[in-house]
Short mmCIF file of C-alpha atoms and ligand atoms in Angstrom, two decimals:
data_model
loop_
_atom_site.label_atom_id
_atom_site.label_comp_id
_atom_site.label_asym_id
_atom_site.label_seq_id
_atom_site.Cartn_x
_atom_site.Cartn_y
_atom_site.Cartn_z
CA UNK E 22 -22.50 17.77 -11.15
CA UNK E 23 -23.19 13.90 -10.48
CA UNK E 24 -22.40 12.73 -7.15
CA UNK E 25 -19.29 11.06 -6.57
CA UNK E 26 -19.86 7.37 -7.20
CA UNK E 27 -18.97 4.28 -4.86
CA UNK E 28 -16.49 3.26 -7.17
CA UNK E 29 -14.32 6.16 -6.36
CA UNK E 30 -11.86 4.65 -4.52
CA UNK E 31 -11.29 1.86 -7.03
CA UNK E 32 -8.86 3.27 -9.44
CA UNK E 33 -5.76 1.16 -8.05
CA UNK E 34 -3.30 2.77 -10.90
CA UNK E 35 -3.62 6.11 -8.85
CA UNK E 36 -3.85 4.03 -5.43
CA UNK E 37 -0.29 2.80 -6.17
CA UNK E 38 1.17 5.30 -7.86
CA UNK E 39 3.35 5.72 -5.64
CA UNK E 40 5.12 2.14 -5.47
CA UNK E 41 7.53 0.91 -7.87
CA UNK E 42 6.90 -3.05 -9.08
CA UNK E 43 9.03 -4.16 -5.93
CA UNK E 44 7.58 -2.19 -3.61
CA UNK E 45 4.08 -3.53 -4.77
CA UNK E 46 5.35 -7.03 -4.38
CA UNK E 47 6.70 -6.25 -1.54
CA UNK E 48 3.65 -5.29 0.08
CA UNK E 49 1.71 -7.98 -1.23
CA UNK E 50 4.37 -10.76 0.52
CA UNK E 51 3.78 -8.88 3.48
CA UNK E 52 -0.08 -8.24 4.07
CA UNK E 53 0.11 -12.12 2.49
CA UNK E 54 2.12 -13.03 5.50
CA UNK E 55 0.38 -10.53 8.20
CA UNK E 56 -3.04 -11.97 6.92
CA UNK E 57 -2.49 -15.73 8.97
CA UNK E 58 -3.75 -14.75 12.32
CA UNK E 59 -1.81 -17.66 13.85
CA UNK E 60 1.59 -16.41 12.35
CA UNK E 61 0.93 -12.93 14.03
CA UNK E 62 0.23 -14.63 17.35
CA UNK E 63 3.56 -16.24 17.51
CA UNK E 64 5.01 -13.55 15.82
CA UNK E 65 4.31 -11.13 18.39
CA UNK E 66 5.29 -13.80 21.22
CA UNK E 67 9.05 -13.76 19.49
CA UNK E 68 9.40 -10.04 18.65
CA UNK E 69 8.34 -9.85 22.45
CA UNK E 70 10.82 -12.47 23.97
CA UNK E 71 13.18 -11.43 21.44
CA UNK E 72 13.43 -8.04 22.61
CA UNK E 73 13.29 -9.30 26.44
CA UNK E 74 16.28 -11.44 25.96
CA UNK E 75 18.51 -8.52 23.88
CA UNK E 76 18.42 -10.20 20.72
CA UNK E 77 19.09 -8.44 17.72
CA UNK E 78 16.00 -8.13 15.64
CA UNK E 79 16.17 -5.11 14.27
CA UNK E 80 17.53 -5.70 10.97
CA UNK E 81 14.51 -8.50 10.71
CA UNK E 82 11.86 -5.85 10.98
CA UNK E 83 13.46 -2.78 9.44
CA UNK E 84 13.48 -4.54 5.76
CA UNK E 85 9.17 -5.34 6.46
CA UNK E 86 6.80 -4.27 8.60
CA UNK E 87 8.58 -1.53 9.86
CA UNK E 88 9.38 0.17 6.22
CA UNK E 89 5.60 -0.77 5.38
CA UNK E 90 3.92 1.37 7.84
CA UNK E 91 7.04 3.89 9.37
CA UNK E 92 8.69 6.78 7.97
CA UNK E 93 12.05 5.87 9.50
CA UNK E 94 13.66 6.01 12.88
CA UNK E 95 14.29 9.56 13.16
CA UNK E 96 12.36 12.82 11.59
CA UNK E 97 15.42 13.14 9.09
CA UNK E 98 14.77 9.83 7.98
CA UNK E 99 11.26 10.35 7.00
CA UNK E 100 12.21 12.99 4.67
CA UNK E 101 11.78 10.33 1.59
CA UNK E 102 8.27 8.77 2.97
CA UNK E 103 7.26 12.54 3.20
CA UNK E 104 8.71 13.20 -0.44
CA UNK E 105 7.02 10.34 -2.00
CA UNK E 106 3.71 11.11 -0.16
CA UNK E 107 3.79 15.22 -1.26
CA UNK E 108 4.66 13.92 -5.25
CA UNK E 109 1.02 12.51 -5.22
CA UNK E 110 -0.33 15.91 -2.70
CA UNK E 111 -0.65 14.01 0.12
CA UNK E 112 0.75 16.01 3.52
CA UNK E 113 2.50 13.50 5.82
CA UNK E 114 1.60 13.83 9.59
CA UNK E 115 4.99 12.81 11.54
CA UNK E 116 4.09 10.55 14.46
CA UNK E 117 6.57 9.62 17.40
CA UNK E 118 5.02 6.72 18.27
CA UNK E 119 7.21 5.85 21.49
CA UNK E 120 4.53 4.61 23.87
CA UNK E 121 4.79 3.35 27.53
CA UNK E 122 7.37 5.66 29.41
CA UNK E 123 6.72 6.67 33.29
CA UNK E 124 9.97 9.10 33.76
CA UNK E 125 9.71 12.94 33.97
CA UNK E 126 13.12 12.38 31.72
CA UNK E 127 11.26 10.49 29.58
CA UNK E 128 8.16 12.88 29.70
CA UNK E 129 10.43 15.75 28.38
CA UNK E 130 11.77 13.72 25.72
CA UNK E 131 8.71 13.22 24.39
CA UNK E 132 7.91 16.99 24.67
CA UNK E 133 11.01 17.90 23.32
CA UNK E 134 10.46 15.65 20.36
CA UNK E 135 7.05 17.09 19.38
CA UNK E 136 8.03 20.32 19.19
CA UNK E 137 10.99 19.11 16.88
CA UNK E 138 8.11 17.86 14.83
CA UNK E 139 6.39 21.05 14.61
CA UNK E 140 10.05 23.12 14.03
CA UNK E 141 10.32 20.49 11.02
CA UNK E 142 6.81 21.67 9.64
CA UNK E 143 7.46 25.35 9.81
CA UNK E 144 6.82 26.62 6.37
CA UNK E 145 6.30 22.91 4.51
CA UNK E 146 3.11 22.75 2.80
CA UNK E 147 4.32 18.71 2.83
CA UNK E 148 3.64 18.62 6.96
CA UNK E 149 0.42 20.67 7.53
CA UNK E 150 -0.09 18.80 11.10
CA UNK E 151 1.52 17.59 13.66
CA UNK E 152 0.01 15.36 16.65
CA UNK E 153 1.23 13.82 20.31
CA UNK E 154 -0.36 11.77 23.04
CA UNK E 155 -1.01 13.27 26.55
CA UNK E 156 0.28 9.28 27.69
CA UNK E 157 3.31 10.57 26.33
CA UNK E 158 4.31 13.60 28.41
CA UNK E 159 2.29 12.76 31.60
CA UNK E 160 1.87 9.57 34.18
CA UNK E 161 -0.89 7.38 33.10
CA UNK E 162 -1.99 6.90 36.82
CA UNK E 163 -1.55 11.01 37.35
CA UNK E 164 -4.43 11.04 34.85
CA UNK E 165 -6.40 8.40 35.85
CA UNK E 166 -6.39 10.67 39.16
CA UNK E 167 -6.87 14.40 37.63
CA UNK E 168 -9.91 12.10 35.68
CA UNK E 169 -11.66 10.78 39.08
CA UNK E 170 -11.40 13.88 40.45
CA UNK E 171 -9.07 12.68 43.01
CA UNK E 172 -7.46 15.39 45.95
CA UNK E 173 -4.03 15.31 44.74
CA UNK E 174 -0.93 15.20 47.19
CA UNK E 175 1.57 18.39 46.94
CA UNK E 176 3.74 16.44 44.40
CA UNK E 177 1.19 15.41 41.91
CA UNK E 178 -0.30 19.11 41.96
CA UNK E 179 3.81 19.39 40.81
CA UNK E 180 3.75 16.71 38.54
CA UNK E 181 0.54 18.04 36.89
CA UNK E 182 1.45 21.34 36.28
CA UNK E 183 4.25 20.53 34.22
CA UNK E 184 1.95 18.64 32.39
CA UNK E 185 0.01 21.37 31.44
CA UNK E 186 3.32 22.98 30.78
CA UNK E 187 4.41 21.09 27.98
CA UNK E 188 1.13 20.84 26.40
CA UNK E 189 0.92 24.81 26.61
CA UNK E 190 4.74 24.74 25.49
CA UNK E 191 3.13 22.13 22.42
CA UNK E 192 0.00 24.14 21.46
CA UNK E 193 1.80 27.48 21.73
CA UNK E 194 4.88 26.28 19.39
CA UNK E 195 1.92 25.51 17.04
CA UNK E 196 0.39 28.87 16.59
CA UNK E 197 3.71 29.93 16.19
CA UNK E 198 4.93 28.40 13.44
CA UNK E 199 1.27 27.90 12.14
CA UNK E 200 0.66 23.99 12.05
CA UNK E 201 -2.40 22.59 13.82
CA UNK E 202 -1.86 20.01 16.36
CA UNK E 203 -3.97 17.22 17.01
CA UNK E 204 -3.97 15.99 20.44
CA UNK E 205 -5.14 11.66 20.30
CA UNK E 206 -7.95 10.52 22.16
CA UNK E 207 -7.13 7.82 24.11
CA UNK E 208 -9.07 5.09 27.20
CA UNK E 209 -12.29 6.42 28.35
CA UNK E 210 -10.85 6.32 32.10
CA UNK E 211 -7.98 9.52 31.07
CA UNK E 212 -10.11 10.81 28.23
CA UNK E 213 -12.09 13.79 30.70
CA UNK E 214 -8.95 14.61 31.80
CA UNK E 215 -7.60 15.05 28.31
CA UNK E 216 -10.62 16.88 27.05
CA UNK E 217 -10.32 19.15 29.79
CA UNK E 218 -6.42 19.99 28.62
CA UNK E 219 -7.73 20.11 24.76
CA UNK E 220 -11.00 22.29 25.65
CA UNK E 221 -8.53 25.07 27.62
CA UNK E 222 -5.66 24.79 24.96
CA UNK E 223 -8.57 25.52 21.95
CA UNK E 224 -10.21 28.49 24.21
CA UNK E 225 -6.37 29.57 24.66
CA UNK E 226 -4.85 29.79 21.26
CA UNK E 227 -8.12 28.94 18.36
CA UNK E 228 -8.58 32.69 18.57
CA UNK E 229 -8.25 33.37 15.24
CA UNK E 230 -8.74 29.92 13.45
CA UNK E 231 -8.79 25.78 14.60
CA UNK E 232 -5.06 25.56 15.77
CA UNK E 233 -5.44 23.03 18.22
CA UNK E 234 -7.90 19.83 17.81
CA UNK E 235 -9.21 17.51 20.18
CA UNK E 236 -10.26 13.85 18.64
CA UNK E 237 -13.72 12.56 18.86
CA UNK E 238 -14.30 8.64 19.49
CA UNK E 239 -17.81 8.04 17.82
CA UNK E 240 -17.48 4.71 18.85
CA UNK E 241 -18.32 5.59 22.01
CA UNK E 242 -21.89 6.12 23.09
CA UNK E 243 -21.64 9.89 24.10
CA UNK E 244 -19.35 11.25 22.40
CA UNK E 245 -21.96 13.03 19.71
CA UNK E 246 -23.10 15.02 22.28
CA UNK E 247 -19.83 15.75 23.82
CA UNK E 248 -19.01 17.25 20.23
CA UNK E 249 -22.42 19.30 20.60
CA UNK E 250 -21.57 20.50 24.13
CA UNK E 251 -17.95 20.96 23.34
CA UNK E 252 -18.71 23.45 19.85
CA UNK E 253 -21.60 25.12 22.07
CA UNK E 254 -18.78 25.88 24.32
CA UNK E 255 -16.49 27.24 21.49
CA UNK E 256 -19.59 29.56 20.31
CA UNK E 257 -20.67 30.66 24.16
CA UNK E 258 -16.57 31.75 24.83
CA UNK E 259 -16.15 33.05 21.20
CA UNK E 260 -13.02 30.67 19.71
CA UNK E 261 -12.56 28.23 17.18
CA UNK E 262 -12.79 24.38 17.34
CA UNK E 263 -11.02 21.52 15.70
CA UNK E 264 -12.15 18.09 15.86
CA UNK E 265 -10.33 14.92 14.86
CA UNK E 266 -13.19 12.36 13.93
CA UNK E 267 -12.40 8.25 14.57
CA UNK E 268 -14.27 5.89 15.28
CA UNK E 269 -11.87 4.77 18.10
CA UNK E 270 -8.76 1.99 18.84
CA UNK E 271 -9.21 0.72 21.71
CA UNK E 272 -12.71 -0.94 21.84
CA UNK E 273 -11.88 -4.50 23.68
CA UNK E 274 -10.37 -3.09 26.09
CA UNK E 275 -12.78 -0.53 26.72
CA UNK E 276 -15.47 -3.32 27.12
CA UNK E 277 -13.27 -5.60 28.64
CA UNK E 278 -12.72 -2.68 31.82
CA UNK E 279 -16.31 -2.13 32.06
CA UNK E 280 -17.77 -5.36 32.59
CA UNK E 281 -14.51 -6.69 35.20
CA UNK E 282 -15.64 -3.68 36.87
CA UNK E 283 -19.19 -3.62 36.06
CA UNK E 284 -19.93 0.28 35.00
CA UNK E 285 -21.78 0.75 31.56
CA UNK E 286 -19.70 -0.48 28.52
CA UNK E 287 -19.11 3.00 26.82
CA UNK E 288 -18.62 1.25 23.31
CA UNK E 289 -21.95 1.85 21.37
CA UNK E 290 -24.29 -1.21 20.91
CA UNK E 291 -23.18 -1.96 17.41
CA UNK E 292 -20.88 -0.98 14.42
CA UNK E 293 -24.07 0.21 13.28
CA UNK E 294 -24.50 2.75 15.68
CA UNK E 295 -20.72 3.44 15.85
CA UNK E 296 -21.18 4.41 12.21
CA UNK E 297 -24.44 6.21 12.19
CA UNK E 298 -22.68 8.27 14.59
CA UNK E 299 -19.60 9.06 12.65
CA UNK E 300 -21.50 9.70 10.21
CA UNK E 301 -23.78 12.70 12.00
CA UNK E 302 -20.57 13.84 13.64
CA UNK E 303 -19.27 14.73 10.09
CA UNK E 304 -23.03 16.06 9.16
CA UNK E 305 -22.68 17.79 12.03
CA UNK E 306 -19.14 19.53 11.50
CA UNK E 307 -19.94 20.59 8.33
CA UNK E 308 -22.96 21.93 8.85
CA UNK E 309 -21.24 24.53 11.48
CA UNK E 310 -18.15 25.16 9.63
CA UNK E 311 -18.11 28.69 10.38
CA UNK E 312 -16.61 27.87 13.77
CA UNK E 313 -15.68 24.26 13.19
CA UNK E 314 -12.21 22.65 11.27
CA UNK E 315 -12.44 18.63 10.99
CA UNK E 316 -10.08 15.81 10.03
CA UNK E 317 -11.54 13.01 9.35
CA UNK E 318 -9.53 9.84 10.53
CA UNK E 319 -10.52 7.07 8.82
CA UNK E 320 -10.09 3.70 6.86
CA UNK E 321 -14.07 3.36 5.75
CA UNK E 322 -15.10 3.78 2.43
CA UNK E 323 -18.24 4.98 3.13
CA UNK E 324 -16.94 7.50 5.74
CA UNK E 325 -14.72 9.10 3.21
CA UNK E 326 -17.50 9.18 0.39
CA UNK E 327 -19.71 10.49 2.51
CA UNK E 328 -17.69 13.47 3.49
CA UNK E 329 -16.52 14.00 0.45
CA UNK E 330 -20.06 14.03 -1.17
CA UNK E 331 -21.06 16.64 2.10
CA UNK E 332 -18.49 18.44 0.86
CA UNK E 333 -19.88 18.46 -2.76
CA UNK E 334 -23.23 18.75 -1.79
CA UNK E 335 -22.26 22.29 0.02
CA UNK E 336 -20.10 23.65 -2.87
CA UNK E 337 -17.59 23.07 -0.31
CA UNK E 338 -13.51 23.33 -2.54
CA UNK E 339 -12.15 20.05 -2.19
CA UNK E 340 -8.80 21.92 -0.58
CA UNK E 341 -10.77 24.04 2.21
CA UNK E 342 -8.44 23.88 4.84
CA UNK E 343 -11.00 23.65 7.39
CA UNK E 344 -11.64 20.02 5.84
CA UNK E 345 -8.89 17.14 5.90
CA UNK E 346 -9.07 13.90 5.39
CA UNK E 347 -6.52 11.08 7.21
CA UNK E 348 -5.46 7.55 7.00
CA UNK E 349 -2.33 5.90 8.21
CA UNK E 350 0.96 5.56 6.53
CA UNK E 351 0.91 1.62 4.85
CA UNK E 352 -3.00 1.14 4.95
CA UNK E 353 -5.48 2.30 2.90
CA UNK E 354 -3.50 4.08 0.17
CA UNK E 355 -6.80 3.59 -2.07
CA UNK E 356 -8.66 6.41 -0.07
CA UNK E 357 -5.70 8.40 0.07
CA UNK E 358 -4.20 8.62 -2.95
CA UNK E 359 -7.87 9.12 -4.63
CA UNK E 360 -8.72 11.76 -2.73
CA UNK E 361 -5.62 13.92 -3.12
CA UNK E 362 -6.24 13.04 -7.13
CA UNK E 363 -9.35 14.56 -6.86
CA UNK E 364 -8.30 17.40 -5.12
CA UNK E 365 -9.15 16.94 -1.30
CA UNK E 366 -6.81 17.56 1.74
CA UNK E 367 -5.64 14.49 2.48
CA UNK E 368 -2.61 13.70 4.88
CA UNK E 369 -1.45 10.59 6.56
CA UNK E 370 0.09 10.08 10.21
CA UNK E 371 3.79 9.09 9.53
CA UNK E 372 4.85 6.80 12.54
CA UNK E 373 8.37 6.96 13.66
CA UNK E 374 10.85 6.35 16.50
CA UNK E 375 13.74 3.59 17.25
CA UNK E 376 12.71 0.41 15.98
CA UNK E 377 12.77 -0.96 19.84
CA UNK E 378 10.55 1.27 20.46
CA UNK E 379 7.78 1.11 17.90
CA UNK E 380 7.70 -2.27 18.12
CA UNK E 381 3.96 -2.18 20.39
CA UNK E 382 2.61 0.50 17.37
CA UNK E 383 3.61 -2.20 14.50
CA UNK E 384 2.20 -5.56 16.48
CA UNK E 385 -0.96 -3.50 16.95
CA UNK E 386 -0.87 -2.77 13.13
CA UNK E 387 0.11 -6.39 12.00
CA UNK E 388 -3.23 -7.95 14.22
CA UNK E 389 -5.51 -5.30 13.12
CA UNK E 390 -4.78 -6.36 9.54
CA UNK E 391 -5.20 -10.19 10.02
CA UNK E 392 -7.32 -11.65 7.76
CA UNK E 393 -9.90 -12.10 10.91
CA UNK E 394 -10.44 -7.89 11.16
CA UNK E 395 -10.96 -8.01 7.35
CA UNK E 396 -8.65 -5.00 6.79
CA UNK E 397 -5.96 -7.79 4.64
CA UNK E 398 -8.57 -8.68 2.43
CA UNK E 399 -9.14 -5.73 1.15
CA UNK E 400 -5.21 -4.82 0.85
CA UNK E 401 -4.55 -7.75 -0.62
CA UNK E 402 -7.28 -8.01 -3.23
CA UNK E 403 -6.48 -4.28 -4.22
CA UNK E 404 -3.08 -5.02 -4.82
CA UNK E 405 -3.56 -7.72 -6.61
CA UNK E 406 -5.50 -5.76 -8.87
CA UNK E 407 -3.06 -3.09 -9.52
CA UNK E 408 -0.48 -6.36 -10.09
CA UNK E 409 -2.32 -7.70 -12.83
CA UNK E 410 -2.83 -4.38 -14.65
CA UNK E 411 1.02 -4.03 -14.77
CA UNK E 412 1.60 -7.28 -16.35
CA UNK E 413 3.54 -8.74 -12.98
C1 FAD P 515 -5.48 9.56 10.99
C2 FAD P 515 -5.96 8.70 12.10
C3 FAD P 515 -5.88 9.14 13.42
C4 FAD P 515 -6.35 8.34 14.46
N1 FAD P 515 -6.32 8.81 15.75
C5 FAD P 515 -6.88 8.06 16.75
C6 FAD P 515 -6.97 8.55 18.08
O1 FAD P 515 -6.51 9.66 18.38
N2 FAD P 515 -7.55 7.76 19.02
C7 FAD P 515 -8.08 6.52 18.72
O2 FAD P 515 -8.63 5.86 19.60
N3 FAD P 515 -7.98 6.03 17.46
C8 FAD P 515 -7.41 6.76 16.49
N4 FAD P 515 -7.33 6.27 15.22
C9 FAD P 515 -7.63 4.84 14.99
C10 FAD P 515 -9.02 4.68 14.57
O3 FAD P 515 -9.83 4.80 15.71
C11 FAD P 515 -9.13 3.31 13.92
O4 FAD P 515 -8.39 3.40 12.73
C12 FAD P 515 -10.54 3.05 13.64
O5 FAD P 515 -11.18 2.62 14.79
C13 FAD P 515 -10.77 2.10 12.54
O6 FAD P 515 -12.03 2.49 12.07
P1 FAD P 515 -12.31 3.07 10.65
O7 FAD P 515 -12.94 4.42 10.77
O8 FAD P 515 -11.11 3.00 9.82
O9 FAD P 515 -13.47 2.15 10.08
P2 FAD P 515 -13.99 0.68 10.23
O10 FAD P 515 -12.90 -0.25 9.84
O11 FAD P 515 -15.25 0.67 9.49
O12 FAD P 515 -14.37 0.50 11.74
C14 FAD P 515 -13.72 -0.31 12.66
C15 FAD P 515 -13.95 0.35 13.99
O13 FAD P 515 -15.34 0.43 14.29
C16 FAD P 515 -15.53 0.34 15.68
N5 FAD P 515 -16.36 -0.84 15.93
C17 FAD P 515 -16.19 -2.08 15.42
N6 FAD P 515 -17.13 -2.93 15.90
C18 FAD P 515 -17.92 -2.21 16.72
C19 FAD P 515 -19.05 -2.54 17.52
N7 FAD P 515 -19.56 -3.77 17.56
N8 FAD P 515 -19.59 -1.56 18.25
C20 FAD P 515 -19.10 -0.32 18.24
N9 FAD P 515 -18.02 0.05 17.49
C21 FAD P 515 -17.42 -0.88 16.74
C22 FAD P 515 -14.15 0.21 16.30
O14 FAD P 515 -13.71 1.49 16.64
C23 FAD P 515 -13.33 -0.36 15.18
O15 FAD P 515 -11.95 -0.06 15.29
C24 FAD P 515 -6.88 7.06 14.17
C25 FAD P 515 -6.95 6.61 12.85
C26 FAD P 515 -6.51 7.41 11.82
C27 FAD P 515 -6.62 6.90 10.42
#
């Protein structure tokens, strides 16, 4: 069989399948608009002081950037983003993307919302993950200390025990109604703390199979061999591992932290490296799939050929469940919607939540897709493609 070629995510009448002519040109007006890096600036400014001052912008946001990359405000109404996705095989991930609560109230919520998520998947081939934040059901400072090592008084020892509560509440729900769980990686400064959560939680319930997966920045420097140390771990205690592979969010602000406070920059030295990394992290995974399930979370071309070709190359089936493949909901719909054509496991993360509240998730989305990231470009020129086939 020939290789799969570069080309293979080029076929933009299966990339957009899944949009009618207005949804296409809706798309285009907005990566068009999203694409001006000076319009997002300000943009962001008045959504901000908008929101600060109570007025009503909701109605501004729901019609655009919110529909292009959220399900809906509530699980119920992502039932048509998951519908549309599953009519082309593509599993939708639902993502509550609240972010930035300090309450135990809040905390709860969060908790109580993820295992509505995983309730929702029981049974639906459509939803074959689910995922939450650890910044979402515990303080960020209560990490930052559990991280450092820090003695902790009486009431954090309190506070952090019902942290590992809900995650064990989280994880268990899981195995129960059989849906993995991804748990995000997040800054390098909470990220031991979370690994240490994700590394008891896989020990605890991958007994039988990769229920629970930890994500794997490779675009920080040691985070190959932390995937080396944390699957010799998973073959010395005898359980399964899952890994979610990314290359990582939150890279100016990891560099930004390290040189105010002058430690080592944990960001690798180039994209180059970043890459050559992901790249024998997914070697790696496949190589030991007996014990290892991966997803892998990205928007790279050459990431997703590359796996897929592994995949080929070891007479791996395209829908192995141990081997998934991820993008988010509004981006990228070229990778995703080729893949599932040919075959492959391919889900994306389904962002939802009150439109207040998102509102952090979609500027983040809007500046990553200016035109000076490079992400537009590619959107937009892929579009117009698929425009100009249909005759618009
Ligand atoms: C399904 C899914 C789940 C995700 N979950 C998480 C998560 O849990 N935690 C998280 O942090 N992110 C997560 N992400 C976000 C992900 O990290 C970004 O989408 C990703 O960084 C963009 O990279 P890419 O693989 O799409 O490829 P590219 O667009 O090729 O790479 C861009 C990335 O490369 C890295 N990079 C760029 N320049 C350099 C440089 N000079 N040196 C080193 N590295 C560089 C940065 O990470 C940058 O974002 C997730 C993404 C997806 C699709």
């Amino acid at each position: 069989m020939e290789p799969f070629p570069t080309q293979l995510f080029e076929n933009t009448e299966v990339a957009f399948s899944g949009k009618s002519n207005k949804e296409l040109t809706r798309s285009y007006y907005l990566f068009k608009l999203i694409a001006n890096p000076t319009l997002v600036k300000v943009g962001k400014v008045a959504t901000e002081t908008a929101i600060r001052l109570g007025i009503p912008i909701g109605w501004a946001i729901k019609g655009t950037i919110f529909k292009q990359f959220c399900g809906g405000e509530t699980i119920a109404e992502c039932a048509s983003a998951t519908a549309a996705l599953s009519k082309a095989g593509i599993g939708t991930i639902l993502d509550y993307s609240v972010e930035g609560k300090e309450s135990e109230a809040d905390f709860d919520a969060t908790c109580e919302e993820t295992l509505a998520t995983l309730r929702a998947s029981q049974g639906k081939a459509d939803i074959p993950f689910c995922v939450f934040k650890v910044t979402g059901i515990a303080r960020f400072a209560l990490l930052e200390k559990v991280n450092a090592q820090q003695a902790l008084t009486t009431e954090e020892e309190a506070a952090w025990q019902r942290v590992i509560h809900r995650v064990d509440a989280i994880c268990a729900l899981a195995v129960q109604v059989d849906t993995p769980i991804f748990i995000d990686a997040e800054d390098s400064w909470i990220q031991d703390a979370i690994d240490q959560l994700a590394d008891a939680m896989m020990e605890k319930y991958n007994t039988r199979k990769a229920i629970v997966y930890n994500t794997i920045q490779l675009y920080r420097h040691d985070r190959l061999d932390f995937l080396h140390q944390s699957h010799q771990r998973a073959v010395e205690r005898n359980y399964f591992c899952g890994f979610k592979l990314v290359r990582g969010a939150y890279m100016e602000k990891e560099s930004a932290r390290a040189q105010s406070m002058q430690y080592r920059d944990p960001i690798q030295p180039s994209k180059a490296a970043c890459d050559q990394d992901f790249d024998a992290a997914l070697l790696y995974c496949v190589t030991h799939r007996d014990r290892i399930s991966i997803c892998c979370g990205s928007h790279n071309e050459n990431s997703n050929l590359y796996l897929a070709r592994l995949m080929q190359e070891n007479k791996i089936s395209p829908n192995d469940t141990r081997f998934y493949f991820a993008q988010l909901y509004g981006m990228s719909d070229h990778i995703s919607y080729n893949l599932a054509h040919l075959g492959f496991n391919v889900a994306k993360y389904v962002p939802y939540g009150p439109i207040k509240e998102v509102i952090p998730y979609l500027i983040r989305r809007a500046m990553e897709n200016t035109s000076v990231k490079g992400q537009t470009g590619r959107e937009l020129s892929l579009i117009l493609k698929e425009k100009a086939r249909r005759g618009l």
